[in-house]
Each structure stands twice: as C-alpha cells, then as structure tokens.
Amino acid sequence: WRSMQMLLAKALLLYSTCLVRAHFQLASGATAGPRYADMQSALDVLDITRSQSADRVALCDHPFFWVKFMAPPNYKLMVGGVVPVIERFWDTRVAAAVIGPGLTGGEAAKLPQAIQDQVPTGMGAYAIPGHPDQSTCHFLEDRVSLFSYKSVGAEAAPFATHFDWPTKRCHYHEEWAGSDMWVVQDKHVELAAPGLHYIVFWPPGDQVLGPPTATAKFGAVFGDVGQSEAFHGAMAPISDCVQTHNQFNENDCHAGGGEADAGGGEADAGGGEAD
C-alpha cells in the first residue's frame, strides 16, 4: 500500500509538471519594441483553446503587449502573468484588459487612456487589475494554478541570482527550461460573444491598473481554463530587439549551461522610470 501511495504521489507530481509546462511559446524569445505594442500590431493567436505564453520586455516607448484571437461561442478565458525572479522587478505586477463585443466591468473606466483610446466602436473592455499583495497565492483562480503554484521564500528559486526576499512570494520553479518566476496574475473571464477579441498586458505603475511608469520584464499567459497542452503551429515573428531565454531571466551562469547576458542587449529593461 505504501508503494502504491508513492507511485500515486510521483504520478501526481509528473502530472502537475506536465500541466504547468503546457504553455505554447508564441515567440522564440522575449519581444520588445513597436511590434505587438498596440492594437494595430497585435500578435495574431492561432488557437485560443490551448494555453500559451509570451515573454515581453516593456520599454519606456513601448510598455504594452497586445494579442488578438477569435473566440468560440460560450468561451471562458484564462488570463495570467508572471515576472522573472530578478531583484529590481520585485515590485512589478501584471495587469491586463480583455477587449471584445459586449464586455464590461472590472473597472474598465480606470484603464490607461492609451488603452481606452484604442477600443474599437462596438467593443467593450474588461479590466484585470494587478495584485499589490503578493505574499501569498490568494489571487489564483485556475485549477492548474491552484495545484501548481506555491507561496515560498528565496530558497525555492535556485536559477535566479540570490537576494533576500522581504516576504514570501507566489512562485513557480521551471526545472526543464531553467527559470524561476513570480506568479502575479491569474484570472478567468467569461466572454460575452464569439468573434474577434484582444488582450493587452502591461506593468501598472501603481501595481493595479495605472499607466506604466518603469521598464519591466513579464510573461503573458492566456488561453483556456485548465491550461490545455497543444503545440501545433509556428511561432510568431520577433522584432530586432529580442532576448533569449537566459537573457530574459538573467540566470546565473550555472542555470542554463552557458553564460547569461544580464545586460540584455538592445532590449535592456533596467527597471528605471519610464520617460
């Protein structure tokens, strides 16, 4: 019986790992700059009925990240956000807004004016505020997130450059790709109608819904409730300003098998104030 319990525990752990790794990477690196920075250039998502993610370096001139997709009828959307475990991004949060036909609520009137000005006629917006209190995982909604993400201390982030965390954080350690991330957003949104929709992500300056006021790095996560695994289709084009996985996460040299460029090349988000 004890051996059966151990096998079951291992199976559950493996199942959890597979679920959390289910995000289809939309681009081969972290994007930055004008591409995907507004509604007109939004990244076109092939299949919204699976879990997918994209890393973004939010720079002063282009702090927003936009995607667009076709929603099926009666669809509930999962929207999440993560931040790489890097000391200067301790205060970074991820807010989002879903834009589509018939959508209202979530304090849409408080969205940054730069977003409100782009909402097309005939569409509404649902705002998803950031969560200032990150000492626990109290804000998680998706069942996979609830099962997989834990509130821990700095010792649980071996791939990140070590520093003393003021409090515990909602966190996920990605062993296979070699990264540690703070999980900062996790929300379900019931869409009002099928058809064309947009999601915009950004690091709010007030940690809630305010306009961006500093450069940042974050990951956008979205798709179906339960975060289904599917890896069909090609990755999206990336801009000239792009960071590799190690550059984006600023891993220690031991983490990814090679020396990480902490400077980040052209798309260097230093965490300073936005112009």
Coordinates of C-alpha atoms in Angstrom, one line a residue:
W1 CA 0.0 0.0 0.0
R2 CA 2.9 2.4 0.8
S3 CA 4.5 1.7 -2.6
M4 CA 1.1 2.4 -4.2
Q5 CA 1.0 5.7 -2.4
M6 CA 4.5 6.6 -3.5
L7 CA 3.6 5.8 -7.1
L8 CA 0.5 7.9 -6.9
A9 CA 2.4 10.8 -5.5
K10 CA 5.0 10.6 -8.2
A11 CA 2.3 10.4 -10.8
L12 CA 0.6 13.5 -9.5
L13 CA 3.9 15.4 -9.4
L14 CA 4.6 14.4 -13.0
Y15 CA 1.0 15.4 -14.0
S16 CA 1.4 18.7 -12.3
T17 CA 4.7 19.4 -14.1
C18 CA 3.2 18.5 -17.4
L19 CA 0.3 20.8 -16.9
V20 CA 2.4 23.8 -15.9
R21 CA 4.7 23.2 -18.8
A22 CA 1.7 23.2 -21.2
H23 CA 2.1 26.8 -22.4
F24 CA 2.8 27.0 -26.1
Q25 CA 5.5 29.7 -26.6
L26 CA 4.3 32.2 -29.1
A27 CA 7.7 33.5 -29.9
S28 CA 11.2 32.1 -29.7
G29 CA 12.4 34.9 -27.5
A30 CA 11.3 37.9 -25.4
T31 CA 9.9 40.6 -27.7
A32 CA 10.3 44.3 -27.3
G33 CA 9.8 47.5 -29.2
P34 CA 6.9 48.5 -31.5
R35 CA 5.9 45.1 -32.7
Y36 CA 2.9 43.9 -30.7
A37 CA 2.9 47.2 -28.7
D38 CA -0.5 48.4 -29.8
M39 CA -3.8 47.1 -31.2
Q40 CA -2.9 47.6 -34.8
S41 CA 0.2 45.4 -34.4
A42 CA -1.3 42.8 -32.0
L43 CA 0.1 39.3 -32.2
D44 CA -2.3 37.1 -34.0
V45 CA -3.0 34.0 -31.9
L46 CA -3.8 30.8 -33.9
D47 CA -5.7 28.8 -31.3
I48 CA -7.2 30.4 -28.1
T49 CA -8.4 27.0 -26.9
R50 CA -5.0 26.0 -25.6
S51 CA -2.6 27.5 -23.1
Q52 CA 0.1 29.8 -24.4
S53 CA 2.6 32.4 -23.2
A54 CA 5.0 35.1 -24.4
D55 CA 7.8 36.9 -22.7
R56 CA 7.9 40.7 -23.0
V57 CA 10.4 43.4 -22.3
A58 CA 8.4 46.5 -21.6
L59 CA 10.4 49.6 -22.6
C60 CA 9.6 53.3 -22.0
D61 CA 8.3 53.9 -25.5
H62 CA 6.5 50.6 -25.9
P63 CA 5.3 49.3 -22.5
F64 CA 2.2 47.4 -23.7
F65 CA 1.9 43.9 -25.2
W66 CA -1.2 43.1 -27.4
V67 CA -2.6 39.9 -28.8
K68 CA -5.7 39.2 -30.8
F69 CA -7.7 36.0 -31.2
M70 CA -11.0 34.6 -32.5
A71 CA -13.1 33.3 -29.6
P72 CA -15.6 30.4 -29.9
P73 CA -19.1 30.7 -28.5
N74 CA -19.6 30.5 -24.7
Y75 CA -15.9 30.7 -24.0
K76 CA -14.3 31.3 -20.7
L77 CA -10.8 32.8 -21.0
M78 CA -7.9 32.3 -18.6
V79 CA -5.5 35.3 -18.3
G80 CA -2.3 35.1 -16.2
G81 CA 1.0 36.9 -15.7
V82 CA 4.5 36.1 -14.4
V83 CA 7.6 38.1 -13.6
P84 CA 11.1 36.6 -13.7
V85 CA 12.8 36.4 -10.3
I86 CA 15.1 39.4 -10.6
E87 CA 15.6 41.8 -7.6
R88 CA 14.8 45.1 -9.4
F89 CA 11.4 43.7 -10.6
W90 CA 10.3 42.8 -7.0
D91 CA 7.5 45.4 -7.3
T92 CA 6.5 44.6 -10.9
R93 CA 2.9 43.4 -11.3
V94 CA 1.0 42.5 -14.4
A95 CA -2.4 44.0 -15.3
A96 CA -4.5 43.1 -18.4
A97 CA -7.6 44.1 -20.2
V98 CA -9.7 41.9 -22.5
I99 CA -11.4 43.8 -25.3
G100 CA -14.3 42.4 -27.3
P101 CA -18.0 42.6 -28.1
G102 CA -20.3 43.0 -25.1
L103 CA -17.5 43.1 -22.5
T104 CA -17.9 45.4 -19.4
G105 CA -16.8 45.5 -15.8
G106 CA -13.6 45.1 -13.9
E107 CA -13.2 48.8 -13.5
A108 CA -12.7 49.4 -17.2
A109 CA -13.0 53.1 -16.7
K110 CA -9.7 53.1 -14.8
L111 CA -7.7 51.6 -17.7
P112 CA -4.8 53.7 -19.0
Q113 CA -6.0 56.3 -21.6
A114 CA -3.6 54.8 -24.1
I115 CA -5.7 51.6 -24.0
Q116 CA -9.2 53.3 -23.8
D117 CA -8.3 55.3 -26.9
Q118 CA -7.8 52.1 -28.9
V119 CA -11.1 50.2 -28.0
P120 CA -13.0 49.9 -31.3
T121 CA -16.5 51.0 -31.7
G122 CA -18.9 48.2 -30.9
M123 CA -16.5 46.6 -28.4
G124 CA -16.1 46.9 -24.7
A125 CA -13.4 46.2 -22.2
Y126 CA -13.0 44.1 -19.1
A127 CA -10.1 45.2 -16.8
I128 CA -8.0 42.8 -14.8
P129 CA -6.1 44.7 -12.1
G130 CA -2.8 43.7 -10.8
H131 CA -2.4 42.4 -7.2
P132 CA -0.2 44.5 -4.9
D133 CA -0.1 41.9 -2.2
Q134 CA 2.0 39.0 -3.5
S135 CA 2.9 37.4 -0.1
T136 CA 0.5 34.5 -0.8
C137 CA -1.2 32.9 -3.8
H138 CA -4.6 34.2 -2.7
F139 CA -5.5 35.6 -6.2
L140 CA -5.2 32.3 -8.1
E141 CA -8.4 31.1 -9.8
D142 CA -7.4 28.4 -12.4
R143 CA -7.4 24.9 -11.0
V144 CA -4.0 24.1 -12.5
S145 CA -2.5 27.2 -11.0
L146 CA -4.0 26.4 -7.6
F147 CA -2.5 23.0 -7.7
S148 CA 0.9 24.0 -9.0
Y149 CA 2.0 27.4 -7.6
K150 CA 3.1 27.9 -4.0
S151 CA 4.0 30.7 -1.7
V152 CA 7.7 30.2 -0.9
G153 CA 10.9 32.0 0.0
A154 CA 14.1 32.8 -1.9
E155 CA 15.5 29.3 -1.3
A156 CA 12.9 27.9 -3.8
A157 CA 14.4 29.9 -6.7
P158 CA 17.8 28.3 -7.4
F159 CA 18.1 29.5 -11.0
A160 CA 17.8 33.2 -10.0
T161 CA 20.5 35.4 -8.7
H162 CA 20.1 35.2 -5.0
F163 CA 18.8 38.1 -2.8
D164 CA 16.8 38.3 0.4
W165 CA 13.1 38.4 -0.3
P166 CA 11.2 40.8 2.0
T167 CA 8.3 38.3 2.1
K168 CA 7.3 35.0 0.6
R169 CA 6.0 35.1 -3.0
C170 CA 3.7 33.1 -5.2
H171 CA 6.3 31.3 -7.3
Y172 CA 7.0 28.6 -9.9
H173 CA 10.3 26.9 -10.5
E174 CA 10.7 25.7 -14.1
E175 CA 13.3 23.0 -13.9
W176 CA 13.4 22.0 -17.6
A177 CA 13.8 25.3 -19.2
G178 CA 15.8 26.7 -16.3
S179 CA 14.0 29.6 -14.8
D180 CA 12.2 30.9 -11.7
M181 CA 9.2 33.2 -11.9
W182 CA 6.9 35.0 -9.6
V183 CA 3.3 34.3 -10.5
V184 CA 1.5 37.7 -10.2
Q185 CA -1.8 37.3 -12.2
D186 CA -4.4 34.5 -12.6
K187 CA -8.0 35.3 -13.7
H188 CA -11.0 33.8 -15.5
V189 CA -13.0 36.0 -17.8
E190 CA -16.4 34.9 -19.3
L191 CA -16.6 36.3 -22.8
A192 CA -19.9 37.8 -23.9
A193 CA -19.8 36.8 -27.5
P194 CA -17.8 34.8 -30.1
G195 CA -15.5 36.5 -32.6
L196 CA -12.6 38.9 -32.6
H197 CA -11.1 39.8 -29.2
Y198 CA -7.9 41.4 -27.9
I199 CA -5.9 41.1 -24.7
V200 CA -3.4 43.8 -23.7
F201 CA -0.9 43.3 -20.9
W202 CA 1.3 45.9 -19.1
P203 CA 3.2 46.5 -15.8
P204 CA 1.0 49.0 -14.0
G205 CA 2.8 51.8 -12.3
D206 CA 0.5 51.7 -9.2
Q207 CA 0.6 47.8 -9.2
V208 CA -3.2 47.9 -10.0
L209 CA -4.4 49.5 -13.3
G210 CA -2.3 52.6 -13.7
P211 CA -0.2 53.5 -16.7
P212 CA 3.3 52.0 -16.8
T213 CA 5.9 54.2 -15.2
A214 CA 9.0 52.0 -15.4
T215 CA 10.6 49.4 -17.6
A216 CA 9.9 45.8 -16.7
K217 CA 10.0 42.2 -17.8
F218 CA 7.0 40.0 -17.6
G219 CA 5.4 36.9 -19.2
A220 CA 1.8 37.0 -20.6
V221 CA -0.1 33.7 -20.1
F222 CA -3.6 33.1 -21.5
G223 CA -5.8 30.5 -23.1
D224 CA -8.4 28.0 -21.9
V225 CA -9.4 27.3 -18.4
G226 CA -7.4 24.3 -17.2
Q227 CA -4.4 25.3 -19.5
S228 CA -4.6 22.6 -22.1
E229 CA -1.4 21.4 -23.8
A230 CA -1.1 21.7 -27.5
F231 CA 2.0 22.6 -29.6
H232 CA 0.8 22.9 -33.2
G233 CA 1.5 25.9 -35.4
A234 CA 4.5 28.1 -35.9
M235 CA 6.0 30.7 -33.6
A236 CA 5.3 34.3 -34.2
P237 CA 7.9 36.6 -35.8
I238 CA 10.1 38.5 -33.4
S239 CA 11.4 42.0 -33.6
D240 CA 15.0 43.1 -33.8
C241 CA 15.0 43.9 -30.1
V242 CA 14.8 40.4 -28.6
Q243 CA 16.2 38.5 -25.7
T244 CA 17.0 34.8 -25.4
H245 CA 15.6 32.8 -22.6
N246 CA 18.7 33.2 -20.5
Q247 CA 19.0 36.9 -21.2
F248 CA 15.3 37.5 -20.3
N249 CA 15.6 35.6 -17.0
E250 CA 19.2 36.9 -16.3
N251 CA 20.1 33.4 -15.0
D252 CA 23.3 32.7 -13.1
C253 CA 25.9 31.1 -15.3
H254 CA 25.2 27.6 -13.9
A255 CA 21.5 27.8 -14.7
G256 CA 21.3 27.4 -18.4
G257 CA 24.6 25.7 -19.2
G258 CA 26.1 28.9 -20.6
E259 CA 26.9 32.4 -19.6
A260 CA 23.8 34.6 -19.5
D261 CA 23.9 38.1 -20.8
A262 CA 22.4 40.1 -17.9
G263 CA 22.7 43.3 -19.8
G264 CA 20.1 42.0 -22.2
G265 CA 21.5 43.5 -25.4
E266 CA 19.3 46.1 -27.2
A267 CA 16.1 45.3 -25.2
D268 CA 17.5 46.1 -21.8
A269 CA 14.8 46.6 -19.1
G270 CA 16.7 48.1 -16.3
G271 CA 13.7 48.8 -14.1
G272 CA 14.2 52.5 -14.3
E273 CA 11.5 55.2 -14.6
A274 CA 9.8 55.5 -17.9
D275 CA 10.4 58.6 -20.0

